[in-house]
Structure formats: structure tokens, C-alpha cells
mmCIF file of C-alpha atoms and ligand atoms in Angstrom:
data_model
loop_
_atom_site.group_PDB
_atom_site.id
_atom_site.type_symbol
_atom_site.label_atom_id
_atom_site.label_comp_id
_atom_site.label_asym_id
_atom_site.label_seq_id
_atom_site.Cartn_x
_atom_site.Cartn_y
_atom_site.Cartn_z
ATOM 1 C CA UNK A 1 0.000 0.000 0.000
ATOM 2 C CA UNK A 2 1.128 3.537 -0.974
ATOM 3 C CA UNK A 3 0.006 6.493 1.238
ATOM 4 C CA UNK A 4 1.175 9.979 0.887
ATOM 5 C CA UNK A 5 2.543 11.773 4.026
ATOM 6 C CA UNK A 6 1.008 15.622 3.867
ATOM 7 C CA UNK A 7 4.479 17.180 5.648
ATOM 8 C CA UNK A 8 7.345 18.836 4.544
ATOM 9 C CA UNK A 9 9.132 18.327 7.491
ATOM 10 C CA UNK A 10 12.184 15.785 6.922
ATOM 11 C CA UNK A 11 12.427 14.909 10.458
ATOM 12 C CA UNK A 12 8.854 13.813 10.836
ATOM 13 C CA UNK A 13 9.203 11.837 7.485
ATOM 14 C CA UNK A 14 12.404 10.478 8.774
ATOM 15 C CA UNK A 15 10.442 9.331 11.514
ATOM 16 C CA UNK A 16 7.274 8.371 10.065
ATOM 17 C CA UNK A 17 9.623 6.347 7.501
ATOM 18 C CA UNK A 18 11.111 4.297 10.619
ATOM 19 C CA UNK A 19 8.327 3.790 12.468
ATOM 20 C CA UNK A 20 6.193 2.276 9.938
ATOM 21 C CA UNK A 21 5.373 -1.389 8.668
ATOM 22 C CA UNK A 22 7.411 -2.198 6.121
ATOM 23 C CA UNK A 23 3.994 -3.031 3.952
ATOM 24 C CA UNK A 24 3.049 0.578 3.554
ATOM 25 C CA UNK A 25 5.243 2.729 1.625
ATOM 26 C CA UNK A 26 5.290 6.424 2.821
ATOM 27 C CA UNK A 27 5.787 8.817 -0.045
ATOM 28 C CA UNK A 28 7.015 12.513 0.273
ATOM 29 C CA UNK A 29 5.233 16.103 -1.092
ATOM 30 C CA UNK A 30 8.330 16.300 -2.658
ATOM 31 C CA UNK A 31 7.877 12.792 -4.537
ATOM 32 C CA UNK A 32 4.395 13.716 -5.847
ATOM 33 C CA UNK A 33 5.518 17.116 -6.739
ATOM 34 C CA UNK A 34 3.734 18.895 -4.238
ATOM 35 C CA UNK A 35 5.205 22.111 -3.857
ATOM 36 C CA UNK A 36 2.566 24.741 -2.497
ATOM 37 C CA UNK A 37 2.435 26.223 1.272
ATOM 38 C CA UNK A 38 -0.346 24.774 3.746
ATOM 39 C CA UNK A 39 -1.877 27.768 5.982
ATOM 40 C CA UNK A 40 -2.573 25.852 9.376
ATOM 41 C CA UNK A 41 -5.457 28.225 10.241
ATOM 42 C CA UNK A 42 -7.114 25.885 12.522
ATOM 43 C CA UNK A 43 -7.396 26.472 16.164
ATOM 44 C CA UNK A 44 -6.844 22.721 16.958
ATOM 45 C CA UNK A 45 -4.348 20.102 16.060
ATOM 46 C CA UNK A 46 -7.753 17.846 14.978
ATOM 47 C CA UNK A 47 -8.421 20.922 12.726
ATOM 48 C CA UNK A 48 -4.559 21.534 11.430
ATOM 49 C CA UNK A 49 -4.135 17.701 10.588
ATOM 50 C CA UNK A 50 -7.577 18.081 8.783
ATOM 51 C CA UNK A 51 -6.564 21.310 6.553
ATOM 52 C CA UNK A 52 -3.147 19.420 5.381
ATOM 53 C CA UNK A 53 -4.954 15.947 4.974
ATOM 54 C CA UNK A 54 -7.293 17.466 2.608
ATOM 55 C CA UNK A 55 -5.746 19.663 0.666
ATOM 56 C CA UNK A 56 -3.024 17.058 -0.147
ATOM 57 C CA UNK A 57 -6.023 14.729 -0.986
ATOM 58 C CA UNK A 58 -7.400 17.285 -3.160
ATOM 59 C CA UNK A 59 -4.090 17.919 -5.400
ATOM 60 C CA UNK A 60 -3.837 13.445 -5.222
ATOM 61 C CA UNK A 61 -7.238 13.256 -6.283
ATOM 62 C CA UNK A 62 -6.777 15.729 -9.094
ATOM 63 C CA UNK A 63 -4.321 13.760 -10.519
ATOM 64 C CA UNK A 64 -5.706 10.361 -10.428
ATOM 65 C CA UNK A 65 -2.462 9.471 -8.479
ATOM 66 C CA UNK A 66 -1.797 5.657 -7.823
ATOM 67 C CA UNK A 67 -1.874 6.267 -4.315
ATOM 68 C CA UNK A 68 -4.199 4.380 -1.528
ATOM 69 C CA UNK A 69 -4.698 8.092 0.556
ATOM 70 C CA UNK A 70 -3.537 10.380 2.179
ATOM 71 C CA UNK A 71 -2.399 11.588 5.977
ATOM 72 C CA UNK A 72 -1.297 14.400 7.785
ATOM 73 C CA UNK A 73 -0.079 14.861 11.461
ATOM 74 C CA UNK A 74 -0.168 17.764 13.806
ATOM 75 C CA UNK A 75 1.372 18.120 17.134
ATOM 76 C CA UNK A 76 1.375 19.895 20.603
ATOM 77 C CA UNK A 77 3.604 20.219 22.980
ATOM 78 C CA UNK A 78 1.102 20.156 26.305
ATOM 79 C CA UNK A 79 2.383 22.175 29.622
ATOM 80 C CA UNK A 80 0.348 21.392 32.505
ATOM 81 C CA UNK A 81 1.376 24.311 34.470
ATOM 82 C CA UNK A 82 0.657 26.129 31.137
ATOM 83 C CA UNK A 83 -3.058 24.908 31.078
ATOM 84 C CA UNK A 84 -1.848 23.024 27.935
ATOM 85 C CA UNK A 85 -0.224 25.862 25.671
ATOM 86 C CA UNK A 86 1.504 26.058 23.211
ATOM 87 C CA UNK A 87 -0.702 23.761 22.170
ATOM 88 C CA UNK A 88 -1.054 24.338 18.477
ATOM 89 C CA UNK A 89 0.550 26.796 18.533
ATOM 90 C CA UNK A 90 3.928 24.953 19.244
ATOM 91 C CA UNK A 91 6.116 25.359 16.313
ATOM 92 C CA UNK A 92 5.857 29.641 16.377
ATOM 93 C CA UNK A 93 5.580 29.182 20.182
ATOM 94 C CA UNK A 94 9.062 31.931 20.600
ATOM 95 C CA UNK A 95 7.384 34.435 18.699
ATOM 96 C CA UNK A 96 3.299 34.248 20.723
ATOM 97 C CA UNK A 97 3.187 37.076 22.314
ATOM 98 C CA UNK A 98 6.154 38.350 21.687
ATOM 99 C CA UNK A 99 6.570 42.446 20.645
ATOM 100 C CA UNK A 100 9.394 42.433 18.556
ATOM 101 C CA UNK A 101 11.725 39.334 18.360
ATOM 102 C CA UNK A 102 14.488 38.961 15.385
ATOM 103 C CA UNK A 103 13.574 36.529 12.490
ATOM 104 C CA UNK A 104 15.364 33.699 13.444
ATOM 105 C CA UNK A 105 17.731 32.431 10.665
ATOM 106 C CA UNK A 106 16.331 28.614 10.122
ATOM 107 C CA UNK A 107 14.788 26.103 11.811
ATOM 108 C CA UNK A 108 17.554 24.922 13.915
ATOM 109 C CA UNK A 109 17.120 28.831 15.519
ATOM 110 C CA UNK A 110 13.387 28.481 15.416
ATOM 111 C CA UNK A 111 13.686 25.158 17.715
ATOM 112 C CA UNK A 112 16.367 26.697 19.665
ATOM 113 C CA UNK A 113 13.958 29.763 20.058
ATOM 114 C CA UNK A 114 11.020 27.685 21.268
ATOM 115 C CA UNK A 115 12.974 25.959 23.497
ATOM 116 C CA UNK A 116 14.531 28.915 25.626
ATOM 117 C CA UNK A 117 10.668 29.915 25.919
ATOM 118 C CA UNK A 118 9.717 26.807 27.222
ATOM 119 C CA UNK A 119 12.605 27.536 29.692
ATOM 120 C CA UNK A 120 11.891 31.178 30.574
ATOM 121 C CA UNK A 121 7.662 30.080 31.104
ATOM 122 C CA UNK A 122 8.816 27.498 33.717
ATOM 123 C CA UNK A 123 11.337 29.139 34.994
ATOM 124 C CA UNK A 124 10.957 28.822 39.222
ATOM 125 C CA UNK A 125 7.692 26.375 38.186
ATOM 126 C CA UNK A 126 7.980 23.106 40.411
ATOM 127 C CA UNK A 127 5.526 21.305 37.874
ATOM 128 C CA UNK A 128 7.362 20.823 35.304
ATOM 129 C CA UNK A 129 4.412 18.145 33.893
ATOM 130 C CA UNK A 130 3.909 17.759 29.565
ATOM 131 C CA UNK A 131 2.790 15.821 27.064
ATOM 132 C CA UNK A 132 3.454 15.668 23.443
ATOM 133 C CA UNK A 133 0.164 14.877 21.565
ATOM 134 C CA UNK A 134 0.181 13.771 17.416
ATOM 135 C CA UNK A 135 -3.449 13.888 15.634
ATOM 136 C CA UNK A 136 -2.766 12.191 12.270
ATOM 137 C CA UNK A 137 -5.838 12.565 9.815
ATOM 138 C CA UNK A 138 -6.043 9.996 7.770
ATOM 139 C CA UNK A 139 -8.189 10.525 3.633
ATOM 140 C CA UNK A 140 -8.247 7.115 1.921
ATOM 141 C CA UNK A 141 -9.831 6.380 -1.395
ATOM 142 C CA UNK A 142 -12.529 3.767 -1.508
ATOM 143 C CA UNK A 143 -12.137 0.624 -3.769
ATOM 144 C CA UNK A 144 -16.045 0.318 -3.557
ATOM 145 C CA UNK A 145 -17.703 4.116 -4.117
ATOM 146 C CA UNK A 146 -16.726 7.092 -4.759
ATOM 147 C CA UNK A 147 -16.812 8.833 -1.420
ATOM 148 C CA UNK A 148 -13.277 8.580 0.226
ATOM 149 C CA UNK A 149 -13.536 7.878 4.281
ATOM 150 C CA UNK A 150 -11.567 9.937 6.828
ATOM 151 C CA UNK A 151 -10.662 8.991 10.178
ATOM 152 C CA UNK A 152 -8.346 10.591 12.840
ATOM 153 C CA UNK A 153 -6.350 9.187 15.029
ATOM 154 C CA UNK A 154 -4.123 10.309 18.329
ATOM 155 C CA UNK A 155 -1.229 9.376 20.014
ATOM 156 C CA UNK A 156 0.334 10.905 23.432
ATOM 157 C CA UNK A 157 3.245 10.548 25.571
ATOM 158 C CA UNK A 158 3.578 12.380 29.144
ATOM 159 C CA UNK A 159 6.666 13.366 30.512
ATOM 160 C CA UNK A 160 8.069 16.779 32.070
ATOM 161 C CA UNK A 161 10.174 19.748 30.617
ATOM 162 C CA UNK A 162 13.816 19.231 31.970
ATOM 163 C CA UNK A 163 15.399 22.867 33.643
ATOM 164 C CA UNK A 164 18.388 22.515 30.290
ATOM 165 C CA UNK A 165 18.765 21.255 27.538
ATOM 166 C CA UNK A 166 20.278 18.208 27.256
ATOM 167 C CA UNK A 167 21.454 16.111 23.671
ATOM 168 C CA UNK A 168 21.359 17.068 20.206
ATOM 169 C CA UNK A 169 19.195 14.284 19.138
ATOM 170 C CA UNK A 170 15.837 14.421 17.234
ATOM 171 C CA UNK A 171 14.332 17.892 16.592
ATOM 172 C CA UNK A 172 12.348 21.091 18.138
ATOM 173 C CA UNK A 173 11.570 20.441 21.611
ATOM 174 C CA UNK A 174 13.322 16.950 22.063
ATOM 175 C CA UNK A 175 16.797 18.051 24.255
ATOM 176 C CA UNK A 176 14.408 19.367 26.493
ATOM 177 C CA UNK A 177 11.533 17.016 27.175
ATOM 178 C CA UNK A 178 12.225 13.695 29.162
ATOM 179 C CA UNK A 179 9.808 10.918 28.790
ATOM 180 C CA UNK A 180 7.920 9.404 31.463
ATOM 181 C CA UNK A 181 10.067 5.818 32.715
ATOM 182 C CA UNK A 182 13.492 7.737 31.418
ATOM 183 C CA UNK A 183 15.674 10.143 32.490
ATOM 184 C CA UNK A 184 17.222 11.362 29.590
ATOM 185 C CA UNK A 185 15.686 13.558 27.369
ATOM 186 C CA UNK A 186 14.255 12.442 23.589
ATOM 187 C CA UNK A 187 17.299 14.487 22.572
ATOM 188 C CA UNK A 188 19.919 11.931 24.374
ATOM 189 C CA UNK A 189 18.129 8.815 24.247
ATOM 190 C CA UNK A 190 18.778 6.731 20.399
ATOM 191 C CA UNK A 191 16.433 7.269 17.464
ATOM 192 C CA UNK A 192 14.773 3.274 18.252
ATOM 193 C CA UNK A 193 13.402 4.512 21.594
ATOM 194 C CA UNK A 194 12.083 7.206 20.198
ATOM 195 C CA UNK A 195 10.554 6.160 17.562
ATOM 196 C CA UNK A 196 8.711 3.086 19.796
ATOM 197 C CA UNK A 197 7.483 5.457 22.687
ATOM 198 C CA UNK A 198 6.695 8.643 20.653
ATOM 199 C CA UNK A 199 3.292 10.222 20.278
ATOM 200 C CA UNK A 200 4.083 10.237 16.390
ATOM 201 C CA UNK A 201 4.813 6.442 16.767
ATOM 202 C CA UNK A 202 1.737 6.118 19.161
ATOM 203 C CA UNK A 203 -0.154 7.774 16.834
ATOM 204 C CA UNK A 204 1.034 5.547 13.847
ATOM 205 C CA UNK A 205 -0.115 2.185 15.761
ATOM 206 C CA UNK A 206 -3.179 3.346 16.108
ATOM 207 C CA UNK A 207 -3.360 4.483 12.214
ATOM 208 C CA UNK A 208 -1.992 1.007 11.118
ATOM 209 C CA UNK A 209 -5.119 -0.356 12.914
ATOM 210 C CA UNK A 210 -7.347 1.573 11.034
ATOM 211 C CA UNK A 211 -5.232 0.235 8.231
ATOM 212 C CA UNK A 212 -5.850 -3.409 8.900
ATOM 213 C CA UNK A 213 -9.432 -3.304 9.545
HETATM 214 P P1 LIG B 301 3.587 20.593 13.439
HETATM 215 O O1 LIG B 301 2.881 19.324 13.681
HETATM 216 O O2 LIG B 301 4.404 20.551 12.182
HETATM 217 O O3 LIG B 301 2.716 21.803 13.516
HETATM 218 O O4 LIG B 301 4.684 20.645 14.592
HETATM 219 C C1 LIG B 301 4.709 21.630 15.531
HETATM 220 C C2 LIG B 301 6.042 21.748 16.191
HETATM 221 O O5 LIG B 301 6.076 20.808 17.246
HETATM 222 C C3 LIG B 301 7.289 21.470 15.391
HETATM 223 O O6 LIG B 301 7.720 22.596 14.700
HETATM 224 C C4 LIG B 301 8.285 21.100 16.481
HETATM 225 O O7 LIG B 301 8.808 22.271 17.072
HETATM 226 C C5 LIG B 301 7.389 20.430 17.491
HETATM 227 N N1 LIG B 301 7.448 18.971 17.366
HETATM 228 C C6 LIG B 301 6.651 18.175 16.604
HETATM 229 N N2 LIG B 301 7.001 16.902 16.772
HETATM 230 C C7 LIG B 301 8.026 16.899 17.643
HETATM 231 C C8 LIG B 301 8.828 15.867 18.186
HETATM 232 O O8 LIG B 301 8.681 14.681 17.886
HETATM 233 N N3 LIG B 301 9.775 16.249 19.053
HETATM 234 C C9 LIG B 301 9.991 17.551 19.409
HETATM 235 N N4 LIG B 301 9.293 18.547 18.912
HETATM 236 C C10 LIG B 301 8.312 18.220 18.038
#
């Protein structure tokens, strides 16, 4: 089975690449020349993973591509002591609120910029308490009608915000969030654990059930 994966982030695809059963080949926006910008204007990650889903589907559909669906993922970072920001708001996180901050460069500054704010907002905070949360939308054509079916699907894993950052590892928030049962953060501890305890690989367990049904 060939699904498309509605994300132009390499690190997720990395990811979503590993994670998966080797069965269902994961292709890239890149690979079906999908090359436009995806305005996340929802106010939820259900809504955000819904917008990408479908308008990947759309261009897929346009083309008749000889593809099984489609599926997108959003994710939150979830701070207790935060009441659960940034929420979806978690990859612009440095600049919420912010007056007047200095573009950073990339994304390795963007990450690094989100995680110094995640520092600074629990700064003295004895509940250090989190969870990362994945809602992965899933658009697949039907072999029987016309109507394709969509279903979404969630994955979490708790933890707490460490007080530094520790490891280069992974990407955005990982040298600074330590899984619950560790105590190293997703930016020390190898790839394989990772990618087994994740919410993204959560997330994808629960999609490859939907899958085999
Ligand atoms: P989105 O799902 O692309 O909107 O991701 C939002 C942001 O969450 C990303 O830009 C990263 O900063 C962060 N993020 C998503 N997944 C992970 C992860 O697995 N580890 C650490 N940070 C993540």
C-alpha cells in the first residue's frame, strides 16, 4: 500500500519512515511534486491535521495518483502548568506574544527559540508536567464508491520539561523534554526509543489499525 505523508518536514518523514510497517510505503510532497504552502489556520491540532490531509487529498485526487490516501499529522507540545499551551501553537511558540523578536535564521534557531521559551515560562515552576500529543488525519480512497472515508487518530506521551537542555538528538523540543520511565531527554536517548514510545509512533499504531481493519 502507498500512502502519501502531507508534511514537509524531513524529520517527521524520517520518523514516520522508521516507524512504519514495512507493507506501507510512505511517499514525500516532494515525490508527488507537491510544492505549495499549507496555511494551518485551525485552532486545533484535529483541525490543522484536517486542513493538510485534505488539501493534499485534493491535489492526489486531481491527478488520479496511484496512491491508496492520504495523511497528515499535527502536534502539541502540552504544559500542565501552562493549562496546555503552546498547544497548536507549538512550532511559532518563541514568537506568541512576543513584541518584537528577530527573524530567526532557520529552523535549527526556530527550535532553539522555542525551546529557551519553554525555559523562561517554567522558569521557578515546580511542575514541570507535559505531554506531546500527534493527531494524524487519515483521507483514503474507496475501492467500492466514490466517497473517500476519513478517520483521525491520536497518540500521546507524558513526561516533564527538563530545567536545560540536554542532547542534540531528534528535533524542536526533544533536548528538552524527558519521557515518562526515562531520564534522559528524547534528545539523548537513540532514534529506536524514540521512535517506539513517541506520540508520532503512538499515533502511527493506532493508524496502522485503522489500516488493517
Ligand atoms: P507541526 O505538527 O508541524 O505543527 O509541529 C509543531 C512543532 O512541534 C514542530 O515545529 C516542532 O517544534 C514540534 N514537534 C513536533 N514533533 C516533535 C517531536 O517529535 N519532538 C519535538 N518537537 C516536536
Amino acid at each position: 500500500m502507498k500512502l502519501v505523508f502531507a508534511s514537509n518536514n524531513a524529520h517527521k518523514l524520517a520518523e514516520v519512515r522508521d516507524i512504519m510497517p514495512s507493507g506501507i510505503e510512505v511517499l514525500s510532497l516532494r515525490e508527488i511534486g507537491f510544492d505549495h504552502e499549507i496555511d494551518e489556520t485551525g485552532t486545533t491540532l484535529e483541525e490543522n491535521s484536517r486542513i493538510k490531509a485534505e488539501a493534499v487529498y485534493q491535489y492526489v485526487n486531481a491527478r488520479k495518483a496511484d496512491v491508496s490516501g492520504v495523511f497528515a499529522d499535527d502536534t502539541g507540545l502540552e504544559i500542565d502548568a501552562l493549562g496546555g499551551r503552546p498547544g497548536v501553537y507549538t512550532a511559532r511558540w518563541y514568537r506568541i506574544g512576543e513584541d518584537s523578536i528577530p527573524q530567526p535564521a532557520g529552523e535549527g534557531e526556530v527550535f532553539a527559540a522555542n525551546r529557551a521559551k519553554a525555559l523562561r515560562e517554567l522558569e521557578g515552576k515546580e511542575n514541570r508536567g507535559a505531554q506531546f500529543r500527534t493527531v494524524i488525519t487519515l483521507i483514503k480512497f474507496s475501492e467500492t464508491n466514490d466517497r473517500p472515508s476519513l478517520v483521525q487518530v491520536e497518540g500521546i506521551v507524558r513526561g516533564r520539561i527538563a530545567t536545560e537542555e540536554y542532547g542534540e538528538g531528534g528535533f524542536g523540543y526533544d533536548p528538552i523534554f524527558v519521557p515518562e520511565g526515562y531520564d534522559k531527554t528524547f534528545g539523548e536517548l537513540p532514534a529506536e526509543i524514540k521512535n517506539t514510545i513517541s506520540h508520532r509512533a503512538k499515533a502511527l499504531e493506532n493508524l496502522v489499525k485503522v489500516l488493517e481493519k
